[in-house]
Structures are given as C-alpha cells and as structure tokens.
Amino acid sequence: MSAGTKGRWPGGATQLAGVVGDPISHTMSPLLHNAGYAALGLDWCYLAFRVGRGDLPEAMRGARALGLRGLSVTTPHKEAAAAAADQRSALVERLEAANTVVFRHGMSVADSTDGAGFLDDLRTGADFDPADKTVAVLGAGGAARAVILALGQAGAAEVLVVNRTAARGETAAALAGATGRTATIEELAGADLVVQATSAGLRGSASLAGAAGDPMAEIGARCRPGQIAYDLGYHPAVSSFLAAASAAGAEVRNGLGMLVHQAARQFSLFTGEPAPLQAMWAAIDLPSGGDPGQ
Ligand code: NDP
C-alpha cells in the first residue's frame, strides 16, 4: 500500500498479484509480498487463491484477463503452470515445473525461483558456497529437482541423490549434469551439505529405502560435525531430521530462508523493484537473514 494512498486503498489503480495452490490456507506468501509492498510504498495487493487440481489453466486465463501482474504457484500446480504458460524460462524448460507466472504484454511467462532462493539462503544464511563441495539431496520431487539443478549450476563437485523411487532419483540426478548421481544413505557421511527435500519430513512417515521407524530422524542421526543439514520444510521449525542432525553435531537450517528468498525473487519479477528483504523477514517475525538457532 502506498503511503500516499492512505485511507483510499485499495483503489482503481491498485495492482494485484497472488498465490495459487490447494491447500492454501497455511501459506505465508501474502505476508511476505504485502510486507514488501508496504515497505516500498507500492500500490499493490497480494492474495491467496485456492485453486483445485485441474483448474489451474482456467485460473491462469482468468488471472490474465483480470489484469493480475503475477502468480506464485505451489502444490499441486507447478507442473501444470509450466505447461499452461505462453512462454517458459530456460530453467522451467529443464524442470518442467514453475513456481512463478508473470503476466506481461498479454502473455503468461513461467519461471522458477525455488533453486535460486535456496542458493541465496545457503550463501547468506548458512555462509555456505556449494562450489567444489560434495552435496547430497534426499528426494526427487519438484523442490528437490530445483535444488539439484541449482547445486549443479553452482559448481558443486558432486551432487548425490537419495530417493525412495530409484528411477525418479536417476532422472533428478541427471539435472546436475556430470556431477550428479544416485547414492545410498551410507554415502551421506561424505557430504558437506545434506538437504532433506522430501515431503516425508513429518514424524511417522513411511521409510526411504533402507531406513525404518522414523526414517528422517534416522538419517539426521547419521549427520556429523562439520556438515550442514538443511530441511526444505519449516513446519515444524525443527523437524525430526533437523533435531537428530543437531544432536549429532551438524549445523542445521530449515526452509524458511528459502521461502523468503524465493518470494523476494518473485517480488522483483512481478514489480521490477529490488525486494526489501528486511521487511519480508520481519513479516514472519525473524531478524534479517533468519534465526541462527533455527
Ligand atoms: P513432491 O511431492 O514433488 O516430492 C515429494 C518427494 O518426497 C519425492 O521425492 C518422494 O519420493 C518423496 N517422498 C514422499 N513421501 C515419502 C516417504 N514416505 N518416504 C520417502 N520419500 C518420500 O514435493 P515437493 O518437492 O513439492 O516438496 C517437498 C518438500 O519441500 C515439502 O516439504 C515442501 O513443503 C518443501 N518445499 C519448501 C520450499 C521452501 O521455500 N522452503 C519450496 C518448495 C517445497 P518418490 O519419488 O519416491 O515418490
């Protein structure tokens, strides 16, 4: 909201953006984007829309017709958004999934900020540059694939992929080029960074191949001092994977920083303005750069 529009907002010139997903009531994206608009005094508003599976192409056509400036895209629509867009970035062509749609000159342009947001947080929040490092990723879904591609492009020496379904693991590992390969849980010990990117982060989920009980806690317990354990999830803030990794002496970080940075990149794509990161961190009650204890 612009300071100059106080008391007269929203108005006819207010620009709209939003997030589509299902479920969506839990999303923190409106908090992050609206805090950014307020910090810069922009006459913009960002809303959450629940869009059922199968309805995404119609929602995108409607959003464009209504003049929305951009959409963030979350589960289960990332593949559908990539397929439905008029244009795709090179990243989206590789990933076949998009978390961002920008409406520009009557066209929908699909992009992906997940991988870059992850790298931003890794570098600024965890002070870790993956260049020449051995990194491991648990999972091969949409988020894992974005992270694997980003780590490969960032110059990681080796990108190890551990996934429940072997074939999906192979496909995902190939995104890192010659440095990517599938690996076993035992090989995680040799990694400088272990990324938990499955949707099985909650206690009691079924197991990855080779682990029993709470598999993520068991895998976290294999971490060691000198390693960074990073969970893309952030609810709960400390997953069983992170709790076990921390107890084993690893440095731990949850996915809130990735969430903030991928949103910051979307903010810039939508508005053309640099994102006010400090205000976006404050919107989720964290100091700039995140909580070192998270
Ligand atoms: P997907 O559904 O695309 O992928 C799920 C992955 O988890 C697959 O590799 C799947 O393996 C694996 N998996 C699911 N259940 C189990 C299980 N019981 N045991 C072992 N492996 C399992 O999910 P996303 O990639 O979209 O999301 C993954 C996580 O990342 C979620 O927690 C999500 O919230 C988080 N995320 C965080 C973001 C952030 O900004 N912090 C951004 C995007 C996502 P298989 O291939 O065998 O099916």
JSON list of N, CA and C in Angstrom, two decimals, residues 46 157 177:
[
{"chain": "A", "resi": 46, "resn": "TYR", "atom": "N", "xyz": [-1.58, -8.47, -2.62]},
{"chain": "A", "resi": 46, "resn": "TYR", "atom": "CA", "xyz": [-1.28, -9.88, -2.95]},
{"chain": "A", "resi": 46, "resn": "TYR", "atom": "C", "xyz": [-2.23, -10.76, -2.13]},
{"chain": "A", "resi": 157, "resn": "ALA", "atom": "N", "xyz": [30.98, -30.11, -6.60]},
{"chain": "A", "resi": 157, "resn": "ALA", "atom": "CA", "xyz": [31.88, -31.14, -7.14]},
{"chain": "A", "resi": 157, "resn": "ALA", "atom": "C", "xyz": [31.10, -32.42, -7.40]},
{"chain": "A", "resi": 177, "resn": "GLY", "atom": "N", "xyz": [23.90, -32.68, -14.25]},
{"chain": "A", "resi": 177, "resn": "GLY", "atom": "CA", "xyz": [24.91, -32.96, -15.27]},
{"chain": "A", "resi": 177, "resn": "GLY", "atom": "C", "xyz": [25.87, -34.04, -14.82]}
]
